[in-house]
Coordinates of C-alpha atoms in Angstrom, one line a residue:
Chain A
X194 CA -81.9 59.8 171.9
X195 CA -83.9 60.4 168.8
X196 CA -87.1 58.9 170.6
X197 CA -86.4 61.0 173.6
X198 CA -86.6 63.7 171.6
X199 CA -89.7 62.6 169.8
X200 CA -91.2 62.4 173.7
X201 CA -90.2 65.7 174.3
X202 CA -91.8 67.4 171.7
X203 CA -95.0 64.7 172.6
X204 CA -94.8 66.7 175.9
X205 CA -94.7 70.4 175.3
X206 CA -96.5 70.5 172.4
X207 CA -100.3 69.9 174.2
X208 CA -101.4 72.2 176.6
X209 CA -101.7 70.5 179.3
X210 CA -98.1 70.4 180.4
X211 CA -97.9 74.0 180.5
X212 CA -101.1 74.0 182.0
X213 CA -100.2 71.8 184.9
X214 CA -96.8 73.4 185.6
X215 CA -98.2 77.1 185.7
X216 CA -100.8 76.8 187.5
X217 CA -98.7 74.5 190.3
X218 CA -96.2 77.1 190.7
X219 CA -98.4 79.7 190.9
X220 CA -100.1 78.7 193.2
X221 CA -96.8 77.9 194.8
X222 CA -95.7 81.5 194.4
X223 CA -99.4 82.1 196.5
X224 CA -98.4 79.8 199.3
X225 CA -95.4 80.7 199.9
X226 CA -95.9 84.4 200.0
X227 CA -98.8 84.4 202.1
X228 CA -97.4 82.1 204.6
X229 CA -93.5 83.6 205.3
X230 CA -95.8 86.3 204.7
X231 CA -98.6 86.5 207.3
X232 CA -97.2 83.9 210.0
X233 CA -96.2 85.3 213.2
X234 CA -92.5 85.5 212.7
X235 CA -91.6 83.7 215.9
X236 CA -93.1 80.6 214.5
X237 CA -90.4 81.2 211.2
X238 CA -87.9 79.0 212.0
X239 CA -88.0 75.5 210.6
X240 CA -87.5 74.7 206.9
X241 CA -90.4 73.5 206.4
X242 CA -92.4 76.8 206.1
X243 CA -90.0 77.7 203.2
X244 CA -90.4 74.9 201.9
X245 CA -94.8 75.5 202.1
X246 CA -96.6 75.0 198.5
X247 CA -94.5 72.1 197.6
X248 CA -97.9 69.8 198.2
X249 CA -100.0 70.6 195.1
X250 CA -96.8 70.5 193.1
X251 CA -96.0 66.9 194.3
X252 CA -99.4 65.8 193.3
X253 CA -99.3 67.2 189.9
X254 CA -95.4 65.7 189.5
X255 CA -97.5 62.6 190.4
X256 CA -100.0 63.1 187.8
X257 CA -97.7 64.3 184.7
X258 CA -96.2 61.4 185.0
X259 CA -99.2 59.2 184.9
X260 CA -99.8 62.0 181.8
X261 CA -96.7 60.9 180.1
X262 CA -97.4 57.1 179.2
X263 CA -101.7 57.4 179.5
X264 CA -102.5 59.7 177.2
X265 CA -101.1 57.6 174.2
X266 CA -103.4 54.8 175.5
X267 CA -106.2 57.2 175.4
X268 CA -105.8 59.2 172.8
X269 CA -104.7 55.7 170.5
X270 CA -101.2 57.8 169.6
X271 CA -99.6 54.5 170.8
X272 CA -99.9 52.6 168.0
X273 CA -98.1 55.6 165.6
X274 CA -95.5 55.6 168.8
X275 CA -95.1 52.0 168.2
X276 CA -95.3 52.0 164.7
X277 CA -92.0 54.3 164.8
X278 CA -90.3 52.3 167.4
X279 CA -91.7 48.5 167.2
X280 CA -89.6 47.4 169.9
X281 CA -91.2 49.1 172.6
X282 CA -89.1 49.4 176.0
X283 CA -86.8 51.5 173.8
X284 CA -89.8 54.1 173.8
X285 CA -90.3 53.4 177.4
X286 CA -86.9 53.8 178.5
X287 CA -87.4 57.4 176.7
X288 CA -90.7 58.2 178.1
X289 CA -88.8 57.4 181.6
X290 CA -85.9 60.1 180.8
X291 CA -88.9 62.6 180.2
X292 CA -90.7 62.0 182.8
X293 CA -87.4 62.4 185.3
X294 CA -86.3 65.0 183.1
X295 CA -89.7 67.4 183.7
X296 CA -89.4 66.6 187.3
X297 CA -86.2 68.0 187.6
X298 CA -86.8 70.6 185.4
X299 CA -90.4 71.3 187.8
X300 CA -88.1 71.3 191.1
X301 CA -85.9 73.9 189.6
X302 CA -88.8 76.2 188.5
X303 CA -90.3 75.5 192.1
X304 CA -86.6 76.7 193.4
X305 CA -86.4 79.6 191.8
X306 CA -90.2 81.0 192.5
X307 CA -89.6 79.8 195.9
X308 CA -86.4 81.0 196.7
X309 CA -87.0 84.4 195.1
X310 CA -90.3 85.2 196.4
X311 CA -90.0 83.7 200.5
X312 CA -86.1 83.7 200.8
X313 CA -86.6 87.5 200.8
X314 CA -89.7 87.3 202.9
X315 CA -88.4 85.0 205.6
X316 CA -85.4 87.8 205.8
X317 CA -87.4 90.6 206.1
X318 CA -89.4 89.5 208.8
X319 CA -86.3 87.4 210.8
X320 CA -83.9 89.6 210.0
X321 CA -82.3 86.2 209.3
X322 CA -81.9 83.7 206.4
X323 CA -81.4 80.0 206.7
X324 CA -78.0 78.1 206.9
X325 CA -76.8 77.4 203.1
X326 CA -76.6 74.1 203.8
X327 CA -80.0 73.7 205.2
X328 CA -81.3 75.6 202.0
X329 CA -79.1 73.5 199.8
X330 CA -80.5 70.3 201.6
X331 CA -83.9 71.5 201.6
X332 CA -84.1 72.4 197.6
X333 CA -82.1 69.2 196.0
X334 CA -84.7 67.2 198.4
X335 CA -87.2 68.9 196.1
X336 CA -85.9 68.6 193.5
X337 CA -85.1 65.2 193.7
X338 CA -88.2 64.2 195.0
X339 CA -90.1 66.0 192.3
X340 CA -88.7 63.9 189.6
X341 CA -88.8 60.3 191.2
X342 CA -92.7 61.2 191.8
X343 CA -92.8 61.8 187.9
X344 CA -91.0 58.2 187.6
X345 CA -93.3 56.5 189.8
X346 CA -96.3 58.4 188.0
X347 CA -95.4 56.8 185.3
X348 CA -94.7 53.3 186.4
X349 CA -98.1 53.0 187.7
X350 CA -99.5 54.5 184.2
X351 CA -97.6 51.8 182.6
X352 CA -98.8 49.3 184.5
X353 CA -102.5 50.6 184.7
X354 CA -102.6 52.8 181.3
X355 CA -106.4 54.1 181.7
X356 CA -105.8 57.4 182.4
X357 CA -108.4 58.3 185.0
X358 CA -107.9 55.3 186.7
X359 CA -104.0 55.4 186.8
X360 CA -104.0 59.0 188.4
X361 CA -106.3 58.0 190.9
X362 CA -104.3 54.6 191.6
X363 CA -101.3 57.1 191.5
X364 CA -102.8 59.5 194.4
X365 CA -104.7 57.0 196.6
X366 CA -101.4 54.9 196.5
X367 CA -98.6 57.1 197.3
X368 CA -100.2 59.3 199.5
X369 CA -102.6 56.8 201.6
X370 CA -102.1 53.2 201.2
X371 CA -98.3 53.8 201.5
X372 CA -98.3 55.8 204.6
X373 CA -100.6 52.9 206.2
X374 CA -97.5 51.2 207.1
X375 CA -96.3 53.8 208.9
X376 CA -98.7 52.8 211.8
X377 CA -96.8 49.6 212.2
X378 CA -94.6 49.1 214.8
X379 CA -90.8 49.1 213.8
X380 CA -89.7 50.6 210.9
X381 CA -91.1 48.6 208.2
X382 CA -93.1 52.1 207.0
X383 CA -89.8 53.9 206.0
X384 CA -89.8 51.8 203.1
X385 CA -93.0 52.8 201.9
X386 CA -92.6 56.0 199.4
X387 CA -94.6 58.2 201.6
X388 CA -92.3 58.0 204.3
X389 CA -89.5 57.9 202.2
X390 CA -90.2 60.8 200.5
X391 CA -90.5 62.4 204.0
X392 CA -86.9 61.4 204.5
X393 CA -85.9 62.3 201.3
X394 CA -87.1 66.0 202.3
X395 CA -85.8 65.9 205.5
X396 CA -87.5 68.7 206.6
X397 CA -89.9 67.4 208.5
X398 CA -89.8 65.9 211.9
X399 CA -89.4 62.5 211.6
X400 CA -88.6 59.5 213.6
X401 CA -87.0 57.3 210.9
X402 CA -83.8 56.3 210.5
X403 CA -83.7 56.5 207.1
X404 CA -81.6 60.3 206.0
X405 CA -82.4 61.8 202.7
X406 CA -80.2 60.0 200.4
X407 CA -81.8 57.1 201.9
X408 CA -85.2 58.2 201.3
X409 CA -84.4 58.9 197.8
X410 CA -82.9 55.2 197.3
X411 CA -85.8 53.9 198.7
X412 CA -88.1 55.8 196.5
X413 CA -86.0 55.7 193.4
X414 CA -86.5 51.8 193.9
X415 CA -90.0 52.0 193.7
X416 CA -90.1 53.8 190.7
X417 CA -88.0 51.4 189.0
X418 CA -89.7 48.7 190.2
X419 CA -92.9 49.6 188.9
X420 CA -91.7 51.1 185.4
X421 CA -90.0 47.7 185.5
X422 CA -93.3 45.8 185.5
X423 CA -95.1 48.6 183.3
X424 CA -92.5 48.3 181.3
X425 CA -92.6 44.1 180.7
X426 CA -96.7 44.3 180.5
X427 CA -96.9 47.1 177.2
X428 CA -93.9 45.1 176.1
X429 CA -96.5 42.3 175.5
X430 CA -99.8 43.7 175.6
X431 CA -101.5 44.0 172.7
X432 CA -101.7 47.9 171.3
X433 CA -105.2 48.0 170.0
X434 CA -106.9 50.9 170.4
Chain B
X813 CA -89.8 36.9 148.7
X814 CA -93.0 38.9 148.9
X815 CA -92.9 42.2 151.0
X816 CA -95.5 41.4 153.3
X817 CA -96.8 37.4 154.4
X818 CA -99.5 36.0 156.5
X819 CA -98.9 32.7 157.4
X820 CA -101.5 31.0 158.7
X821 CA -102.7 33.6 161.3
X822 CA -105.1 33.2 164.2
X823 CA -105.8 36.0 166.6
X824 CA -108.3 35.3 169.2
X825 CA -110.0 37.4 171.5
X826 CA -111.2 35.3 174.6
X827 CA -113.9 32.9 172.8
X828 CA -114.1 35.2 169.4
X829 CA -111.6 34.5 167.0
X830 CA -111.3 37.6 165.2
X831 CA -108.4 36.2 162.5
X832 CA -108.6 32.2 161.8
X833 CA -105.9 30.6 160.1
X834 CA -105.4 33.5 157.6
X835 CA -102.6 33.1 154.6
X836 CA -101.6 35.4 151.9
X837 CA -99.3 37.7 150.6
X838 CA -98.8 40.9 149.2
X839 CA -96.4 42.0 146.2
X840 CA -94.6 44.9 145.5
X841 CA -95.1 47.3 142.9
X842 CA -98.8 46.6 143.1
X843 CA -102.0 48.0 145.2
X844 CA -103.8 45.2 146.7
X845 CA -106.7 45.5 147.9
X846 CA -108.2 44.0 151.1
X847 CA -111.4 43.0 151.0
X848 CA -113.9 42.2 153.7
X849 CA -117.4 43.4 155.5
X850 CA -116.9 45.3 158.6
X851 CA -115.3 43.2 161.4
X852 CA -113.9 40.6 159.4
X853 CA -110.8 40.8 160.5
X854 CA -108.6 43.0 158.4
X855 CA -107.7 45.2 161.2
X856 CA -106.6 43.0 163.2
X857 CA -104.3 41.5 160.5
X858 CA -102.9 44.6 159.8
X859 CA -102.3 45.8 163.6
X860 CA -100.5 41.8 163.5
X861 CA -98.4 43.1 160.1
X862 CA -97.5 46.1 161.8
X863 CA -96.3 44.5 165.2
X864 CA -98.9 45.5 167.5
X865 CA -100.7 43.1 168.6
X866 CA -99.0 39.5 168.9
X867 CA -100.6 36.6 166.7
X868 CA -102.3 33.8 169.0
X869 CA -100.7 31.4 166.8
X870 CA -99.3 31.6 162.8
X871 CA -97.2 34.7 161.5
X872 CA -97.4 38.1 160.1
X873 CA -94.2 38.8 158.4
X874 CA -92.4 41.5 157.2
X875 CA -90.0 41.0 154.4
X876 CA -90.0 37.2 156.0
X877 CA -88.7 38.6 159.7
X878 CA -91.9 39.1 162.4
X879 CA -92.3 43.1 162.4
X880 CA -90.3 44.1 165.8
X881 CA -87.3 42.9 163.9
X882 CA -87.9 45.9 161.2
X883 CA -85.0 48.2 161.0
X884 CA -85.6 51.8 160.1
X885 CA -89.2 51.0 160.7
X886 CA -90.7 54.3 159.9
X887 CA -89.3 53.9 156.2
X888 CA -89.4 49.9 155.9
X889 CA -93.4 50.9 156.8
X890 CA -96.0 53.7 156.5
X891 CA -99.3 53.0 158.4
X892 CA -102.6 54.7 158.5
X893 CA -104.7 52.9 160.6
X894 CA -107.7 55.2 162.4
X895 CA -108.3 58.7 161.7
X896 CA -109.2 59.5 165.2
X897 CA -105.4 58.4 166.6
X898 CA -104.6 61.6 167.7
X899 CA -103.7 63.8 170.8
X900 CA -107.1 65.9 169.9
X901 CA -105.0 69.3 171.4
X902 CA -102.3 68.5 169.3
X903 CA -101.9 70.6 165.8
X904 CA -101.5 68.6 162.8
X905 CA -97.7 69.6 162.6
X906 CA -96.5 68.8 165.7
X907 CA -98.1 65.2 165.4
X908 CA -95.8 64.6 162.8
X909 CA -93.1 66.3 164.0
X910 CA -93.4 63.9 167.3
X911 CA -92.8 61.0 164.6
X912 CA -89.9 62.4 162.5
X913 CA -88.1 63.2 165.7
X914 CA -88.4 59.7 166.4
X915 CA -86.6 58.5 163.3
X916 CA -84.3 61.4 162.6
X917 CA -86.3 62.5 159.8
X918 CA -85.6 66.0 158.9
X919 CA -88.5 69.0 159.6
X920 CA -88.4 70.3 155.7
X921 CA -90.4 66.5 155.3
X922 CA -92.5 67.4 157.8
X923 CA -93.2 70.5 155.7
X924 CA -93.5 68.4 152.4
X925 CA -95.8 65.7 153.5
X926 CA -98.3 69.0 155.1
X927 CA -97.8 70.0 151.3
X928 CA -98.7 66.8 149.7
X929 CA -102.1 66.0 151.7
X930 CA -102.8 69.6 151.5
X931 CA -102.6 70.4 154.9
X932 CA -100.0 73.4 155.2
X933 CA -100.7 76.5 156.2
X934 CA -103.5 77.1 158.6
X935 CA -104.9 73.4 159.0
X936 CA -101.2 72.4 159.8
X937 CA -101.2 74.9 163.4
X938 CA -104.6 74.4 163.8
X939 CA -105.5 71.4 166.6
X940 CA -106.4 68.0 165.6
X941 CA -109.5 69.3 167.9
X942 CA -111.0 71.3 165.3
X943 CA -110.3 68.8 162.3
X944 CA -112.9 67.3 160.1
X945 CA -113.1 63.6 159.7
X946 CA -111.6 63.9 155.9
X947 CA -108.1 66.2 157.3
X948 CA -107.9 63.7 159.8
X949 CA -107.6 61.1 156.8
X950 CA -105.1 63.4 155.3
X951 CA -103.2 63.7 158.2
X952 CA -102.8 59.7 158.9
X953 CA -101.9 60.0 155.3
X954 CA -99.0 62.4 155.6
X955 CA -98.1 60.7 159.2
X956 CA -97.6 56.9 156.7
X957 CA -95.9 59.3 154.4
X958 CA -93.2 60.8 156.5
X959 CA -90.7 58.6 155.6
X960 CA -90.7 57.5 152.3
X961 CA -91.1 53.9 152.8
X962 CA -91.0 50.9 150.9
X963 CA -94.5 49.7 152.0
X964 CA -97.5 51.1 152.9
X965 CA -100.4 49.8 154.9
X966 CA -103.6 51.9 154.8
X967 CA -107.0 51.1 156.6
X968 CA -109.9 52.3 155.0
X969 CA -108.3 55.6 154.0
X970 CA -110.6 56.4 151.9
X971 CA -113.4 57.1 154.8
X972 CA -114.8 60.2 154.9
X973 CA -112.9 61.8 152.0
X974 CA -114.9 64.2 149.6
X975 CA -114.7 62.6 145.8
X976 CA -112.2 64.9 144.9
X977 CA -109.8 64.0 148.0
X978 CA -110.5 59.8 146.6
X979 CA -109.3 61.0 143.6
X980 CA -106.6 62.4 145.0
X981 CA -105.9 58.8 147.0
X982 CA -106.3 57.1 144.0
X983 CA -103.4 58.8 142.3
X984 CA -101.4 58.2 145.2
X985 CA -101.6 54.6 145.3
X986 CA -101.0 53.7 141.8
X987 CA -98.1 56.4 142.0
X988 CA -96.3 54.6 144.9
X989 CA -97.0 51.1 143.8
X990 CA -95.8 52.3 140.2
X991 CA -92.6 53.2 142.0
X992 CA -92.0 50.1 143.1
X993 CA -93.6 50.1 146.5
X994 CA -95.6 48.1 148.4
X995 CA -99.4 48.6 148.9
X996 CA -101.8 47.1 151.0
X997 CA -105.0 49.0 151.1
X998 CA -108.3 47.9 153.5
X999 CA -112.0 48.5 152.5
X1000 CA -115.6 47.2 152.6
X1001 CA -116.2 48.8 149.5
X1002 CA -115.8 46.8 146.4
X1003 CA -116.1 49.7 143.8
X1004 CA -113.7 51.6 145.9
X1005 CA -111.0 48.6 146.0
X1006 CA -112.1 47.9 142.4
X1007 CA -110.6 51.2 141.0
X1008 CA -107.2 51.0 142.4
X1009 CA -106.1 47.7 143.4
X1010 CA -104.3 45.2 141.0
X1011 CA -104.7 42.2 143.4
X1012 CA -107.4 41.4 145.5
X1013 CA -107.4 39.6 148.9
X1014 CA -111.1 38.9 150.3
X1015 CA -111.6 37.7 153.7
X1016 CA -114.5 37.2 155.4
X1017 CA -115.2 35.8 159.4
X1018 CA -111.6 36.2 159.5
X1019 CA -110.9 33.4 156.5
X1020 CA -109.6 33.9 153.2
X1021 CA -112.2 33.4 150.8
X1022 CA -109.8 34.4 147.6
X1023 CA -106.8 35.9 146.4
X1024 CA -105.7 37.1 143.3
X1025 CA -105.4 39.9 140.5
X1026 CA -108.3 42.1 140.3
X1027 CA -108.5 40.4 136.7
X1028 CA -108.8 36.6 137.1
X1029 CA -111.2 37.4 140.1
X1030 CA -113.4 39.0 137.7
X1031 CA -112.7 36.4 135.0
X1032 CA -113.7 33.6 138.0
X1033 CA -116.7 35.1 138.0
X1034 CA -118.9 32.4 136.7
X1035 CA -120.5 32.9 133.3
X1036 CA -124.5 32.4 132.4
X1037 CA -126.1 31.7 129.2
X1038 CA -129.2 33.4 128.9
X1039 CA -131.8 31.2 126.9
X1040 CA -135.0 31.7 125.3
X1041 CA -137.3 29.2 123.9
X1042 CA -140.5 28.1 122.9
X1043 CA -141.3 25.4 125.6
X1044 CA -138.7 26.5 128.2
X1045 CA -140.2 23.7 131.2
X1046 CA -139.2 20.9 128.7
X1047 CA -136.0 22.2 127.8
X1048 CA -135.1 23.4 131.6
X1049 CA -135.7 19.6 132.3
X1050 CA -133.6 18.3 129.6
X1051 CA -130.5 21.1 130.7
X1052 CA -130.7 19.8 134.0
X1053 CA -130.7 15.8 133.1
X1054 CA -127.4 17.3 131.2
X1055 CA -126.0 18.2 134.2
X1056 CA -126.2 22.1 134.1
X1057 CA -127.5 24.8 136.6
X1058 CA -130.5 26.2 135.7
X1059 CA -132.5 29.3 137.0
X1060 CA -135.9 31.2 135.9
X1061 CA -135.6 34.4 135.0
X1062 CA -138.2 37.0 134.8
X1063 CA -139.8 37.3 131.2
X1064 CA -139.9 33.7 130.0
X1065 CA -136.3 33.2 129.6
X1066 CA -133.2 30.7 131.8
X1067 CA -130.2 31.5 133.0
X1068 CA -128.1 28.8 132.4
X1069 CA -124.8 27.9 133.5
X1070 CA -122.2 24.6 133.1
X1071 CA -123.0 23.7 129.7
X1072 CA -121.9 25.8 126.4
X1073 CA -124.3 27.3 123.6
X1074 CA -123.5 24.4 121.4
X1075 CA -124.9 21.5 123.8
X1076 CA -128.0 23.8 124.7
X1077 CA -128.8 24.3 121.2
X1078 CA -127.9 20.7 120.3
X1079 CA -130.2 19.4 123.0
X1080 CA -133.0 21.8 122.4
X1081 CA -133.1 20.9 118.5
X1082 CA -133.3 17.0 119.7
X1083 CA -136.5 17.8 121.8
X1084 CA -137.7 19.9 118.4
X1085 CA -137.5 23.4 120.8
X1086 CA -136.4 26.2 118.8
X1087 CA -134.4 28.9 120.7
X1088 CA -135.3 32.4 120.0
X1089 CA -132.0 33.5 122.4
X1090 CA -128.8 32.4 123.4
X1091 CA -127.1 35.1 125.1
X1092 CA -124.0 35.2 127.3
X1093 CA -124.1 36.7 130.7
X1094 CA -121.2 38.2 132.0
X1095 CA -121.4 38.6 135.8
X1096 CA -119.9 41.2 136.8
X1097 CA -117.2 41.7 139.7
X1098 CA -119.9 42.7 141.9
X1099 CA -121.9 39.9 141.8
X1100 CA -119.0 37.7 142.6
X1101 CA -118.0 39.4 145.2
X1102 CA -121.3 38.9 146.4
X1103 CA -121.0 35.3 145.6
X1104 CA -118.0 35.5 147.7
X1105 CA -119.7 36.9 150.8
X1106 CA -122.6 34.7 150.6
X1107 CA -126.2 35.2 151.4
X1108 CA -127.8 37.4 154.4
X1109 CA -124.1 39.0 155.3
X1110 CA -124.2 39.5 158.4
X1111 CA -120.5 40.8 159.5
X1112 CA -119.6 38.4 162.5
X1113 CA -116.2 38.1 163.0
X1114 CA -116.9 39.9 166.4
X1115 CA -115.0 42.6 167.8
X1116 CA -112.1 42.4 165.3
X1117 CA -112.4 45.5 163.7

């Protein structure tokens, strides 16, 4: 507890944090006006257009989770980190609870710009709103998915811990060597987190078996797999710069 | 049991050994100095002290227990180890309210620690960003300060401090180790070791070359005669049949060294030389450590440091 409180001060009290998360819901708050806004209302019908601006917002959950275990790497703040906690996975158990913690906290944020700003829209122009439950399925997909994207952020900046390269091994991994499999034959893709976090939405048209709390079990396994072997490597790297 | 121990340490780095075979140890209620040219090796014995970085073979112990075993490590150990270790969009503050979270350590420390290196008020809200080389100094200072521990373990703090803020470090050192504590303080600056430390350890290539009090060092420091004569070729001949070192000096005079007045004078009055000098020549700590380092220093040691 008292290291994940250390983290959580570590996290709001740079810039970038705040940085990341207002501009991504913003820009949310852009997307998802314009498009309930300006579409032709016939077309206003799946969940998926209410669910429009969660993209960026997935990237940077992606990224400020690569943000929570790189930047002491960079900066050299992991030796005072380790310095305070010499057993380390302590500290990386806490960095995890963070970096799911933000996510959720992101997903909430994203649920209330969303839901305030193109529930109301999508009404206006339907003369309609959603089921409850699709709405209820739709948001705890988000949220959900937003923080296992901040776990498996991080698990790949454990593992990788240069910063630049960690974010791009981040992107290029979820979002296009993952989804590679999906070509296969069978269903050998759904357990690749792109797909899987497909499921885990739900929203889209899919042709997996997998349903969302599926999706999510597949991707929350990912993420534990590779904070797992983040996790072992700092344990016994040396921290020298 | 001593505080801090390095038993026969070896860190390498690929082909470089950086530490090789390193052993001493370091007392309480003293400052002790560690001594060495850049990239010798002292960092990396202190990152092995402080549990960073994993020995390749030997130990670095902490009150005899390797360092992850440290409970309480934030007051067993206060470490300042580069001045640039900082999130550079961090303020000063918040850095070392990150660390006092992580060890329950009240925010009124926080406060008295910003006090002590002189960095409350504006410096303390202002980003790391914007400090100079010397706050950044203080600020590793306060971050080894936080919580009041029993040992300390300082790398070249005294970089880019003004003469006043050395001063100031000076103070600090002898204060803590007169309360009991434990200091190990790096530097390859002799006259700024020379001033604080009571013990010396000088490495060098990643060997110990010496350890001991800042006062047998000096005392070790091998003693000359300075001689001068009427035929000083004949009598430099005769000093070194006896066995002792003998050197030229500038000005018609020797420097002599392994025999006492009393057999120079006694051999010189046999040869019928009359001696117009016999001086002793104290060398002082300086010149031994010199001695110490050996000719045409050169660093090595590799990427150590």
């Amino acid at each position: 507890m008292k290291l994940a409180k250390s983290e959580w001060v570590k996290l709001w009290t740079t810039r970038t944090t705040w940085t990341m998360l207002g501009i991504g819901l913003l820009l949310e708050a852009l997307f998802a006006g314009l498009f309930t806004g300006l579409v032709s209302a016939g077309e206003l019908d799946t969940m998926e257009e209410i669910a429009t601006g969660t993209g960026l917002l997935m990237v940077l959950m992606l990224v400020l989770g690569v943000l929570v275990i790189t930047t002491e790497f960079r900066h050299g703040t992991a030796s005072s980190t380790f310095l305070a906690s010499p057993k380390r996975y302590p500290v990386l158990l806490a960095k995890l609870g963070i970096a799911l913690l933000v996510g959720t906290l992101a997903g909430l944020a994203f649920f209330v710009v969303n839901g305030g700003l193109a529930m109301p829209l999508f009404e206006g122009r339907t003369g309609r709103l959603p089921s409850a439950g699709d709405l209820a399925a739709v948001y705890s997909g988000v949220i959900v998915s937003f923080a296992l994207l901040c776990a498996f952020g991080f698990g790949i900046g454990a593992i990788v811990r240069n910063q630049v390269g960690a974010i791009i091994a981040a992107i290029a991994f979820f979002f296009i060597v993952s989804s590679l499999p999906e070509l296969l034959p069978g269903s050998i893709g759904e357990y690749f987190p792109a797909q899987a976090l497909g499921a885990l939405h739900g929203w889209e048209e899919g042709d997996g078996t997998l349903n969302q709390v599926g999706g999510g079990l597949v991707l929350a396994a990912w993420a534990a797999a590779l904070t797992a072997i983040g996790t072992a490597l700092i344990c016994r790297r040396d921290v020298s710069d | 049991m001593p505080q801090l121990e390095v038993r026969n340490l070896v860190k390498r780095y690929g082909k470089t050994v950086a530490v090789d075979d390193l052993s001493f140890t370091v007392e309480p209620g003293r400052v002790t100095g560690f001594l060495g040219p850049n990239g010798s090796g002292k960092t990396t014995t202190m990152r092995a002290l402080l549990g960073l970085l994993r020995p390749s073979a030997g130990d670095a112990l902490v009150d005899g227990q390797p360092p992850v075993a440290m409970g309480d490590p934030l007051r067993t150990i206060g470490a300042a180890l580069e001045a640039t270790a900082f999130h550079p969009g961090r303020n000063g503050r918040n850095h070392l309210r990150s660390l006092a979270a992580a060890a329950d350590i009240p925010r009124s420390r926080v406060e008295e620690v910003l006090e002590m290196v002189e960095l409350s008020g504006a410096p303390a809200k202002r980003r790391v960003k914007g400090y100079s080389l010397g706050m950044r100094q203080r600020l590793a200072l306060a971050a080894a300060l936080l919580g009041e521990p029993r040992i300390l373990i300082l790398d070249e703090p005294a970089n880019g401090l003004d003469p006043q803020g050395m001063r100031w470090l000076r103070d600090l050192l002898r204060e803590q180790a007169a309360g009991g504590r434990t200091v190990l303080v790096s530097s390859h600056l002799l006259s700024e070791v020379s001033q604080t430390a009571d013990d010396l350890v000088v490495i060098r290539d990643g060997k110990l070359v010496s350890q001991g009090s800042l006062a047998e060092l000096t005392a070790s420091a091998r003693s000359m005669l300075r001689v001068r004569a009427t035929n000083l070729d004949e009598l430099a001949a005769a000093l070194r049949e006896a066995g002792a070192g003998v050197e030229s000096e500038d000005g018609g005079a020797l420097l002599v060294g392994g025999l006492d007045g009393e057999r120079i004078g006694d051999l010189a009055l046999g040869r019928g030389i009359a001696i117009h000098e016999l001086a002793p020549q104290q060398a002082s700590l300086e010149d031994r450590f010199f001695e110490l380092m050996g000719d045409g220093e050169s660093g090595g040691g590799g990427e150590g440091e």
